[in-house]
């Protein structure tokens, strides 16, 4: 049966699409501008920031790859981000299991202490982290970044995963105890697999942070061997002059892994974010 | 189940070991070689980078087995400043050798024992290589904890092609003449000046303000209260420049946009330092050969001066190891020698606090040297004189002043509150 729309429904639909398309434009136009700008000359960018390239400047990409040792920095970023995600997920999963599923004195205080870190600006950790890393001999190593990124993300990860684990029905765990599961098995066989969506969400936030972080990387490293991609982007900015075109090319290269990661994991990320919202 | 827990454990181990394996191998050095780490801002896209790298390579080759200087690239200047502050606060020098932008904010670093006092190690012949004024400006309470390296004058840039379109062939010599010339430019459809209130220092407008303030209040104007009539009048003139003689987007505009207007020929007058002269996009403009570098017509009784600043000073970590300290001094003597500085100046067009016979061959760069030599005296710009925090307040309130939300007197009082006395 053909559905007929009332004038009010047509107007509502029209307004809905206008709103959605506007939001789409807000989300996509900056990316499109970035892509176009990465193919223009600096003079074109300075004189007419929103124009089209006269000739496609693919050379910007070649310069971006060559000048800032981007391949090496990309590898470093991948290593740091992957390692931080694995370490953060492992620590978070174990801590959240205890905080969500076990009853003990001071649990709420401990949970508050862990998650209160969300409210503290990372910049306030700069001096203590710098002291800690240099005194432990880890300055200018990738391990320093892995440890710091893991630690910085623990509050938000615990906040997300604990909430997710709390939503898992207690009966599942009780049944597993009757079947002979001990403490470790309850964690690894029952709760951990069921918390996958929550962990993926936390891991995604950790990955995005580790991939995009700049200030700590600048502070805790000093050579190309241990620096990450975000520092590479800044190689196009000197004290007074910025090679915007090459920098935008470098930015396009660096956001590709985040986009690819999101494309593969977006169902789990969205699932993880929304699952806790509908469960009581 | 056991397999899964083993896999989990293996992944944990892997994430700890992987970074160590992936990390670059540090070259093993002979036991007696002293390695000096130089946290250098002259890297990447900086015009001084190639010459500096070549000089370091030359020095390392000459001192093979004894001293090795390793450049640690610092690509982002603002983050680098944060790093210097953080490491000093943590009780460590950021590197054996590092640069600072000398101003009242960074002068507080002189209180740190982590920095080498060059006054104690500088012999007469080394001292003579530096411009005496710059050396004096870098001395605080008798301590010389940073060596003046790069300097700059901050003149006004005039696109004479634009002026010629209105029949003006000579630069105006009075303030009234300048406003009359700007009115003619406006009538011809050319926006007279590139102004801005954005970024952390409202860079180009800050330069204009500095020219006005020094002319009105003298070269020691920065020692006065910011509520002094010289600053109030300078604020009024700067506001007039922004509201009447600049592009409509000046409020909130950054340095890139301000420079972009000039490069595009949309504005006829601009302000910046010598580093801007070496830009390829500037050289590509049709008016490149018509650019004239000069001061502003005097707004007050002080004339024939030029706004200048110590652009980069070099610091070194103090060390109880005499051999290391001697190695640092040896390298810095090499770096600040006239031949080394000439090489950096030749490729970059930058100006230095070290006396050399070098004179640029390129016309625009040469104008900077000529203007610097012709100036009877120099005075710091606002940022160099009063520091980063005061300049940030200046930039933030300049927008409010231009929009008419505050008066020039209120503007000056707000900036004055940020000055530590």
XYZ file of C-alpha atoms in Angstrom:
701
model
C 0.000 0.000 0.000
C 1.344 3.324 -1.003
C 1.945 5.623 1.922
C 0.646 9.158 1.514
C 2.290 11.993 3.370
C 0.481 14.890 4.894
C 1.900 18.389 4.221
C 3.081 18.518 7.830
C 4.974 15.218 7.373
C 6.557 16.460 4.141
C 7.748 19.647 5.845
C 9.019 17.653 8.831
C 10.859 15.262 6.508
C 12.295 18.146 4.545
C 13.519 19.848 7.724
C 14.924 16.547 8.966
C 16.939 16.083 5.784
C 18.134 19.676 5.837
C 19.339 19.166 9.400
C 21.017 15.842 8.601
C 22.705 17.193 5.479
C 23.871 20.248 7.396
C 25.427 18.045 10.062
C 26.991 15.878 7.350
C 28.481 18.981 5.761
C 29.855 20.170 9.096
C 31.483 16.774 9.591
C 32.770 16.238 6.068
C 33.710 19.688 4.768
C 36.774 20.146 6.998
C 38.087 16.766 5.820
C 37.396 17.634 2.219
C 39.072 21.019 2.653
C 42.085 19.290 4.196
C 42.320 16.884 1.271
C 42.046 19.677 -1.310
C 44.486 21.903 0.590
C 47.045 19.117 0.666
C 47.118 19.302 -3.139
C 47.630 23.062 -3.414
C 50.652 25.352 -3.223
C 51.372 27.474 -0.158
C 50.782 30.640 -2.152
C 47.349 29.384 -3.244
C 46.529 28.543 0.370
C 47.641 31.942 1.641
C 45.909 33.971 -1.013
C 42.688 31.996 -1.409
C 42.216 29.406 1.340
C 39.011 27.946 -0.111
C 39.898 27.655 -3.781
C 40.651 24.647 -5.967
C 44.234 23.720 -6.849
C 45.423 25.123 -10.166
C 47.591 22.047 -10.610
C 47.479 19.041 -8.315
C 50.572 19.241 -6.105
C 51.241 15.530 -5.510
C 54.765 16.614 -4.670
C 53.415 17.721 -1.259
C 52.918 14.060 -0.379
C 56.411 13.165 -1.536
C 57.809 16.025 0.556
C 55.740 14.969 3.559
C 57.053 11.423 3.361
C 60.661 12.440 2.784
C 61.170 15.458 4.977
C 59.820 14.331 8.307
C 60.824 10.637 8.087
C 57.122 9.869 8.136
C 57.437 6.109 7.467
C 59.633 5.692 10.546
C 57.377 7.902 12.635
C 54.300 6.031 11.410
C 55.880 2.765 12.525
C 56.723 4.266 15.914
C 53.176 5.555 16.305
C 51.756 2.152 15.374
C 54.009 0.431 17.900
C 53.200 2.910 20.663
C 49.453 2.975 19.970
C 49.154 -0.827 19.652
C 51.237 -1.470 22.763
C 49.339 1.139 24.780
C 46.014 -0.331 23.715
C 47.049 -3.887 24.655
C 48.529 -2.864 27.991
C 45.660 -0.518 28.799
C 43.062 -3.140 27.885
C 44.760 -5.786 30.013
C 45.038 -3.544 33.069
C 41.556 -2.128 32.592
C 39.919 -5.522 32.142
C 41.440 -6.881 35.334
C 40.810 -3.752 37.405
C 37.267 -3.337 36.113
C 36.453 -6.984 36.845
C 37.391 -6.477 40.479
C 35.609 -3.131 40.727
C 32.455 -4.317 38.970
C 32.036 -7.898 40.087
C 33.678 -8.272 43.508
C 32.398 -6.911 46.792
C 35.003 -5.606 49.201
C 35.515 -2.731 51.574
C 36.607 0.513 49.959
C 35.538 -0.583 46.483
C 33.653 2.614 45.756
C 36.511 4.748 47.057
C 38.947 2.847 44.843
C 36.660 3.251 41.845
C 36.352 6.993 42.508
C 40.133 7.321 42.841
C 40.686 5.525 39.529
C 38.072 7.450 37.594
C 38.737 10.859 39.164
C 41.724 11.041 36.844
C 39.283 11.902 34.048
C 38.820 15.307 35.650
C 42.522 16.157 35.932
C 44.048 17.918 32.884
C 46.910 15.892 31.420
C 49.091 19.015 31.300
C 49.242 19.000 35.099
C 51.002 15.631 34.947
C 53.830 16.946 32.796
C 56.402 17.673 35.500
C 55.821 14.462 37.502
C 55.788 12.305 34.369
C 58.959 13.966 33.098
C 60.728 13.377 36.434
C 59.491 9.801 36.653
C 60.497 8.891 33.121
C 63.940 10.548 33.185
C 64.801 9.155 36.619
C 63.809 5.644 35.570
C 66.069 5.935 32.527
C 63.237 5.707 30.039
C 63.623 9.193 28.500
C 63.675 9.047 24.719
C 62.256 5.532 24.494
C 59.024 4.251 23.027
C 58.374 2.406 26.271
C 58.092 5.753 28.065
C 55.268 6.774 25.750
C 53.575 3.375 26.047
C 53.553 3.574 29.842
C 52.355 7.176 29.940
C 49.604 6.698 27.358
C 48.456 3.539 29.121
C 48.335 5.348 32.455
C 46.644 8.477 31.144
C 43.862 6.401 29.578
C 43.212 4.159 32.569
C 40.601 6.446 34.230
C 38.359 6.697 31.185
C 38.868 3.021 30.296
C 37.955 1.863 33.799
C 34.957 4.178 33.791
C 33.674 2.633 30.557
C 34.528 -1.013 31.142
C 33.405 -1.111 34.785
C 30.016 0.259 33.780
C 29.833 -2.352 31.031
C 30.813 -5.235 33.320
C 28.276 -4.156 35.923
C 25.537 -4.614 33.321
C 26.318 -8.332 32.860
C 23.711 -10.432 34.757
C 25.042 -11.879 37.996
C 23.269 -15.188 37.234
C 25.741 -15.995 34.465
C 28.607 -15.827 36.905
C 26.719 -17.795 39.562
C 25.996 -20.547 37.054
C 29.653 -20.738 36.148
C 30.577 -21.082 39.837
C 28.161 -23.996 40.129
C 29.889 -25.509 37.090
C 33.213 -25.261 38.902
C 34.680 -22.009 37.656
C 37.179 -20.389 39.975
C 38.074 -16.722 40.270
C 40.344 -16.596 37.197
C 37.957 -18.594 35.008
C 35.027 -16.376 35.964
C 37.089 -13.489 34.675
C 38.604 -15.038 31.567
C 35.779 -17.348 30.410
C 32.614 -15.530 31.473
C 33.116 -11.808 32.017
C 35.965 -10.990 29.632
C 34.291 -12.352 26.456
C 30.994 -10.689 27.373
C 32.765 -7.368 27.911
C 34.337 -7.358 24.469
C 32.270 -4.433 23.176
C 33.085 -2.316 26.218
C 36.767 -3.157 25.951
C 36.802 -2.328 22.251
C 35.250 1.049 23.013
C 37.857 1.791 25.679
C 40.602 0.496 23.407
C 39.412 2.760 20.615
C 39.599 5.828 22.841
C 43.053 4.738 23.987
C 44.187 4.210 20.401
C 42.901 7.583 19.237
C 44.590 9.319 22.165
C 47.877 7.474 21.676
C 47.836 8.131 17.946
C 47.064 11.830 18.225
C 48.971 12.781 21.374
C 51.629 15.426 20.859
C 52.699 17.193 24.051
C 53.933 14.161 26.016
C 55.680 12.806 22.930
C 57.492 16.105 22.546
C 58.348 16.197 26.234
C 59.550 12.633 26.685
C 61.461 12.011 23.469
C 64.292 13.721 21.671
C 65.231 11.704 18.605
C 63.580 10.399 15.494
C 64.022 6.796 16.731
C 61.487 7.275 19.492
C 59.212 10.006 18.175
C 55.709 9.622 16.848
C 53.844 10.827 13.796
C 52.320 13.892 15.436
C 55.802 15.332 15.928
C 56.531 14.629 12.280
C 53.634 16.857 11.263
C 55.185 19.708 13.203
C 58.389 19.428 11.185
C 56.683 21.633 8.624
C 56.280 24.397 11.177
C 59.367 26.398 11.960
C 59.497 29.296 14.387
C 58.127 31.685 11.766
C 57.255 29.848 8.595
C 54.899 26.963 8.033
C 54.794 24.788 4.926
C 51.034 24.312 5.205
C 50.597 22.333 1.993
C 53.122 19.640 2.959
C 51.831 19.663 6.515
C 48.285 19.005 5.328
C 49.582 16.164 3.156
C 51.257 14.717 6.245
C 48.013 15.133 8.217
C 46.058 13.259 5.524
C 48.591 10.419 5.709
C 48.360 10.277 9.500
C 44.565 10.183 9.744
C 44.272 7.233 7.364
C 45.017 4.568 10.052
C 42.425 6.096 12.420
C 39.796 6.052 9.673
C 40.659 2.490 8.625
C 40.531 1.384 12.267
C 37.150 3.021 12.730
C 35.736 1.482 9.542
C 36.639 -1.998 10.769
C 35.563 -1.497 14.368
C 32.748 1.047 14.211
C 29.988 -1.492 14.879
C 31.740 -2.601 18.073
C 32.496 0.987 19.111
C 28.901 2.097 18.662
C 27.658 -1.163 20.168
C 29.907 -0.643 23.174
C 28.803 2.921 23.651
C 25.117 2.156 23.418
C 25.006 -1.265 25.133
C 25.464 0.159 28.613
C 22.803 2.721 27.953
C 19.945 0.285 27.471
C 20.849 -2.318 30.078
C 19.640 -1.745 33.607
C 41.354 -22.099 28.669
C 45.029 -22.466 29.515
C 45.831 -21.596 25.934
C 43.878 -18.347 26.221
C 45.599 -17.279 29.428
C 48.964 -18.070 27.883
C 48.043 -16.028 24.857
C 47.044 -13.158 27.135
C 50.332 -13.365 29.009
C 52.296 -13.537 25.753
C 50.519 -10.430 24.438
C 51.312 -8.583 27.657
C 54.971 -9.492 27.393
C 55.020 -8.583 23.726
C 53.658 -5.113 24.364
C 56.395 -4.505 26.903
C 59.232 -5.939 24.834
C 58.167 -4.687 21.393
C 58.937 -1.012 22.014
C 62.359 -1.866 23.316
C 63.110 -3.920 20.235
C 61.611 -1.404 17.842
C 63.466 1.472 19.356
C 66.453 2.761 17.419
C 69.790 1.399 18.325
C 72.059 3.963 19.886
C 75.447 4.021 18.207
C 78.157 2.820 20.496
C 80.697 5.542 21.022
C 84.318 5.369 22.092
C 84.556 5.604 25.856
C 86.229 8.996 25.962
C 84.084 10.766 23.391
C 81.854 13.419 24.931
C 78.401 13.469 23.408
C 76.607 16.809 23.564
C 72.874 16.888 22.983
C 71.626 20.057 21.288
C 67.880 20.613 21.440
C 67.759 22.637 18.241
C 64.817 24.632 16.936
C 66.637 25.184 13.641
C 65.432 21.972 12.058
C 62.894 20.770 9.527
C 61.448 23.653 7.554
C 63.556 26.339 9.246
C 65.735 28.225 6.770
C 68.751 27.904 9.072
C 68.477 24.120 9.321
C 70.726 23.075 6.387
C 73.611 25.361 7.394
C 73.354 24.398 11.065
C 73.371 20.689 10.202
C 76.408 21.195 7.957
C 78.248 23.081 10.697
C 77.542 20.366 13.247
C 78.778 17.737 10.786
C 81.917 19.811 10.182
C 82.551 20.178 13.917
C 81.987 16.478 14.558
C 84.399 15.553 11.780
C 87.063 17.859 13.218
C 86.585 16.471 16.716
C 86.028 12.817 15.848
C 86.665 10.619 18.863
C 86.690 13.584 21.247
C 83.409 15.500 21.017
C 80.230 14.651 19.182
C 77.285 17.038 18.922
C 73.928 15.388 18.363
C 71.036 17.536 17.180
C 67.753 16.723 18.884
C 65.134 18.262 16.563
C 62.483 20.416 18.252
C 59.903 20.892 15.531
C 57.226 22.898 17.332
C 58.418 26.087 18.988
C 55.551 26.566 21.458
C 55.726 22.952 22.618
C 59.502 23.244 22.803
C 59.173 26.235 25.162
C 56.806 24.150 27.284
C 59.394 21.377 27.318
C 62.139 23.746 28.473
C 59.934 25.073 31.282
C 58.866 21.566 32.326
C 62.356 20.115 32.402
C 63.740 23.067 34.364
C 60.832 22.769 36.799
C 61.692 19.082 37.153
C 65.261 20.041 38.036
C 66.893 19.037 34.772
C 68.297 20.936 31.826
C 66.395 20.007 28.640
C 69.688 19.245 26.847
C 73.385 20.132 26.996
C 72.716 23.003 24.608
C 69.342 24.595 23.921
C 67.796 27.835 22.725
C 65.407 30.249 24.384
C 63.606 33.348 23.182
C 65.069 35.905 25.566
C 62.400 38.007 27.298
C 61.324 38.738 30.869
C 59.538 35.385 31.044
C 62.589 33.343 30.070
C 64.967 35.628 31.987
C 63.620 33.939 35.121
C 65.517 30.830 33.972
C 68.666 32.714 35.010
C 67.775 31.948 38.628
C 68.305 28.257 37.916
C 71.622 26.657 38.785
C 71.047 24.226 35.954
C 72.270 26.786 33.401
C 75.909 27.547 32.700
C 76.978 31.125 33.449
C 78.963 32.149 30.373
C 80.220 35.241 32.204
C 82.540 32.882 34.112
C 83.912 31.096 31.051
C 83.947 33.844 28.439
C 87.380 35.161 27.544
C 87.958 38.593 26.014
C 88.431 37.388 22.441
C 85.174 35.376 22.487
C 83.352 38.310 24.072
C 84.536 40.606 21.281
C 82.808 38.501 18.636
C 79.391 39.503 20.031
C 77.526 42.740 19.547
C 78.077 44.517 22.885
C 74.468 45.741 23.154
C 73.020 42.275 22.658
C 75.442 40.855 25.194
C 74.373 43.485 27.706
C 70.691 42.832 27.050
C 71.308 39.124 27.730
C 72.997 39.811 31.059
C 70.840 39.672 34.197
C 72.315 40.599 37.583
C 75.830 40.085 36.220
C 74.971 36.594 34.974
C 75.177 35.656 31.311
C 73.240 32.423 31.240
C 72.330 32.671 27.581
C 74.364 33.831 24.618
C 72.674 36.208 22.181
C 72.530 34.422 18.859
C 69.816 35.413 16.397
C 68.531 38.959 16.391
C 65.921 40.651 14.272
C 64.638 44.041 13.362
C 60.905 44.367 12.891
C 60.344 47.026 10.244
C 57.362 47.855 8.061
C 57.056 46.402 4.556
C 55.661 48.627 1.806
C 54.397 47.299 -1.529
C 55.456 50.280 -3.636
C 53.598 48.961 -6.699
C 50.357 49.491 -4.778
C 51.396 52.996 -3.713
C 52.374 53.897 -7.294
C 48.839 53.025 -8.441
C 47.675 55.996 -6.383
C 50.451 58.251 -7.639
C 52.593 57.957 -4.517
C 56.226 57.215 -5.331
C 57.873 58.123 -2.034
C 57.056 56.863 1.434
C 55.248 59.408 3.616
C 57.469 61.010 6.230
C 54.780 62.195 8.658
C 51.914 60.442 10.351
C 49.380 62.733 8.686
C 51.027 62.029 5.344
C 50.744 58.328 6.020
C 47.032 58.526 6.781
C 46.527 60.604 3.632
C 48.375 57.943 1.614
C 46.271 55.210 3.212
C 43.096 57.126 2.319
C 44.276 57.242 -1.307
C 44.921 53.490 -1.242
C 41.431 52.891 0.120
C 39.946 55.088 -2.604
C 41.832 52.979 -5.164
C 40.268 49.810 -3.733
C 43.423 48.625 -1.953
C 43.262 47.881 1.758
C 46.195 49.789 3.260
C 47.518 47.491 5.999
C 47.574 43.900 7.244
C 46.543 43.954 10.898
C 45.591 41.100 13.202
C 44.549 40.449 16.783
C 44.770 36.652 16.737
C 47.408 34.137 17.863
C 49.153 34.545 21.184
C 50.804 37.852 20.334
C 48.753 39.678 17.653
C 52.065 39.628 15.832
C 51.830 42.210 13.042
C 49.685 44.658 15.019
C 51.979 44.203 18.013
C 54.852 45.411 15.809
C 52.850 48.502 14.760
C 51.937 49.190 18.378
C 55.613 48.878 19.373
C 56.652 51.404 16.697
C 54.005 53.878 17.901
C 54.758 53.365 21.606
C 58.534 53.809 21.254
C 58.130 56.895 19.095
C 55.672 58.411 21.585
C 57.391 57.360 24.799
C 61.058 56.966 23.912
C 63.282 53.897 23.692
C 62.823 53.280 27.429
C 59.035 53.336 27.133
C 58.717 49.706 28.267
C 60.019 50.665 31.699
C 56.999 52.936 32.190
C 53.583 51.957 33.485
C 51.374 50.670 30.679
C 48.830 53.324 31.628
C 51.326 55.984 30.511
C 49.858 58.403 27.906
C 52.355 57.065 25.331
C 50.725 53.617 25.473
C 47.207 55.057 25.489
C 47.971 57.090 22.370
C 49.699 54.082 20.734
C 46.595 52.005 21.488
C 44.371 54.638 19.831
C 46.575 54.677 16.721
C 46.644 50.883 16.537
C 42.859 50.768 16.893
C 42.554 53.283 14.050
C 44.825 51.108 11.900
C 42.688 48.029 12.563
C 39.272 49.644 12.196
C 39.935 52.089 9.354
C 42.930 50.845 7.422
C 42.934 47.053 7.600
C 40.992 44.108 6.244
C 37.578 43.437 7.757
C 38.767 40.111 9.200
C 41.611 41.661 11.245
C 39.917 40.967 14.589
C 40.810 37.381 15.399
C 43.033 36.957 12.352
C 46.286 35.008 12.771
C 49.740 35.715 11.361
C 49.159 33.349 8.423
C 46.072 35.273 7.344
C 47.717 38.631 7.879
C 50.696 37.607 5.721
C 48.346 35.997 3.209
C 46.585 39.318 2.556
C 49.924 40.963 1.793
C 51.114 38.080 -0.386
C 47.865 38.187 -2.337
C 48.300 41.923 -2.940
C 45.105 42.679 -1.019
C 47.002 44.912 1.397
C 49.848 47.296 0.670
C 51.634 47.516 4.014
C 52.753 44.704 6.259
C 55.146 44.139 9.158
C 57.444 41.238 9.917
C 61.050 40.199 10.506
C 63.845 39.267 8.088
C 62.944 35.568 8.045
C 59.878 36.407 5.932
C 62.115 37.764 3.156
C 63.368 34.308 2.179
C 59.939 32.838 1.458
C 59.490 31.252 -1.942
C 55.836 32.361 -2.103
C 56.880 35.952 -1.460
C 59.470 35.756 -4.243
C 56.697 34.501 -6.544
C 54.560 37.614 -6.051
C 54.505 40.161 -8.920
C 55.434 43.002 -6.535
C 58.421 41.228 -4.919
C 60.978 43.613 -6.409
C 59.002 46.681 -5.391
C 58.941 45.902 -1.650
C 60.510 48.622 0.438
C 61.633 48.039 4.009
C 61.517 51.022 6.396
C 60.237 52.293 9.711
C 56.984 54.118 10.388
C 56.687 57.907 10.291
C 57.298 59.164 13.818
C 54.155 59.345 15.934
C 56.026 61.164 18.688
C 59.321 62.862 19.385
C 61.535 59.745 19.073
C 62.699 59.287 15.486
C 65.157 57.232 13.433
C 64.902 54.165 15.662
C 64.151 50.599 14.741
C 62.217 47.956 16.659
C 64.406 44.938 17.322
C 64.571 41.834 19.440
C 66.856 39.065 20.563
C 65.270 36.296 18.577
C 67.147 33.297 19.913
C 69.648 32.970 22.733
C 71.674 29.846 23.362
C 71.831 28.256 26.805
C 73.972 25.401 28.073
C 73.557 22.989 30.953
C 75.921 23.585 33.823
C 78.103 20.613 34.587
C 80.440 19.568 37.358
C 82.362 17.641 34.728
C 85.011 20.120 33.583
C 85.706 18.201 30.382
C 82.025 18.352 29.396
C 81.845 22.038 30.230
C 84.963 22.668 28.141
C 83.439 20.689 25.265
C 80.263 22.789 25.388
C 82.274 26.021 25.356
C 84.443 24.735 22.518
C 81.421 23.926 20.368
C 79.687 27.207 21.131
C 82.858 29.137 20.238
C 82.856 27.310 16.918
C 79.144 27.944 16.356
C 79.357 31.640 17.220
C 82.509 32.275 15.202
C 82.211 34.771 12.362
C 82.730 32.155 9.591
C 80.022 29.862 11.032
C 77.547 32.700 11.449
C 78.243 33.941 7.919
C 77.371 30.491 6.564
C 74.044 30.412 8.447
C 73.211 34.003 7.475
C 74.019 33.353 3.832
C 71.521 30.528 3.463
C 68.799 31.852 5.752
C 68.857 35.637 5.510
C 68.628 35.757 9.300
C 70.433 38.384 11.375
C 72.771 37.608 14.248
C 74.258 39.192 17.366
C 77.702 38.106 16.226
C 79.835 40.584 14.317
C 80.653 39.451 10.783
C 81.536 41.055 7.470
C 78.675 39.230 5.812
C 76.250 41.318 3.775
C 73.395 39.720 1.833
C 73.468 39.818 -1.945
C 69.693 39.494 -2.314
C 68.087 42.941 -2.527
C 65.301 42.433 0.008
C 67.570 40.854 2.644
C 70.108 43.610 2.009
C 67.459 46.228 2.824
C 67.150 44.746 6.306
C 70.878 45.142 6.928
C 70.793 48.685 5.533
C 67.829 49.663 7.703
C 69.491 48.163 10.789
C 72.706 50.057 10.107
C 70.856 53.315 9.364
C 68.875 53.267 12.604
C 70.359 55.591 15.203
C 69.075 53.413 17.998
C 66.987 50.311 18.588
C 64.245 49.416 21.050
C 62.604 46.112 21.895
C 59.124 45.235 20.716
C 56.408 44.671 23.304
C 56.845 40.893 23.493
C 60.627 41.073 23.815
C 60.376 43.785 26.440
C 57.469 42.613 28.586
C 57.276 38.873 28.012
C 54.818 36.296 26.744
C 52.061 36.672 29.346
C 51.740 40.429 28.931
C 51.733 40.005 25.160
C 49.001 37.372 25.377
C 46.849 39.813 27.359
C 47.687 42.529 24.829
C 46.495 40.284 21.991
C 43.312 39.251 23.779
C 42.343 42.808 24.718
C 43.313 44.253 21.328
C 40.309 42.533 19.776
C 38.034 44.076 22.410
C 39.609 47.484 21.778
C 39.127 47.194 18.024
C 35.491 46.161 18.484
C 34.896 49.206 20.693
C 34.082 47.164 23.780
C 36.776 48.887 25.807
C 38.461 52.276 25.561
C 42.184 52.768 24.963
C 42.578 53.704 28.630
C 40.787 50.537 29.754
C 42.848 48.488 27.303
C 46.090 49.831 28.756
C 44.913 49.310 32.336
C 44.037 45.669 31.566
C 47.455 45.008 30.011
C 49.161 46.855 32.860
C 47.664 44.414 35.377
C 49.664 41.590 33.786
C 53.016 43.309 34.221
C 54.991 42.015 37.187
C 56.954 44.705 38.912
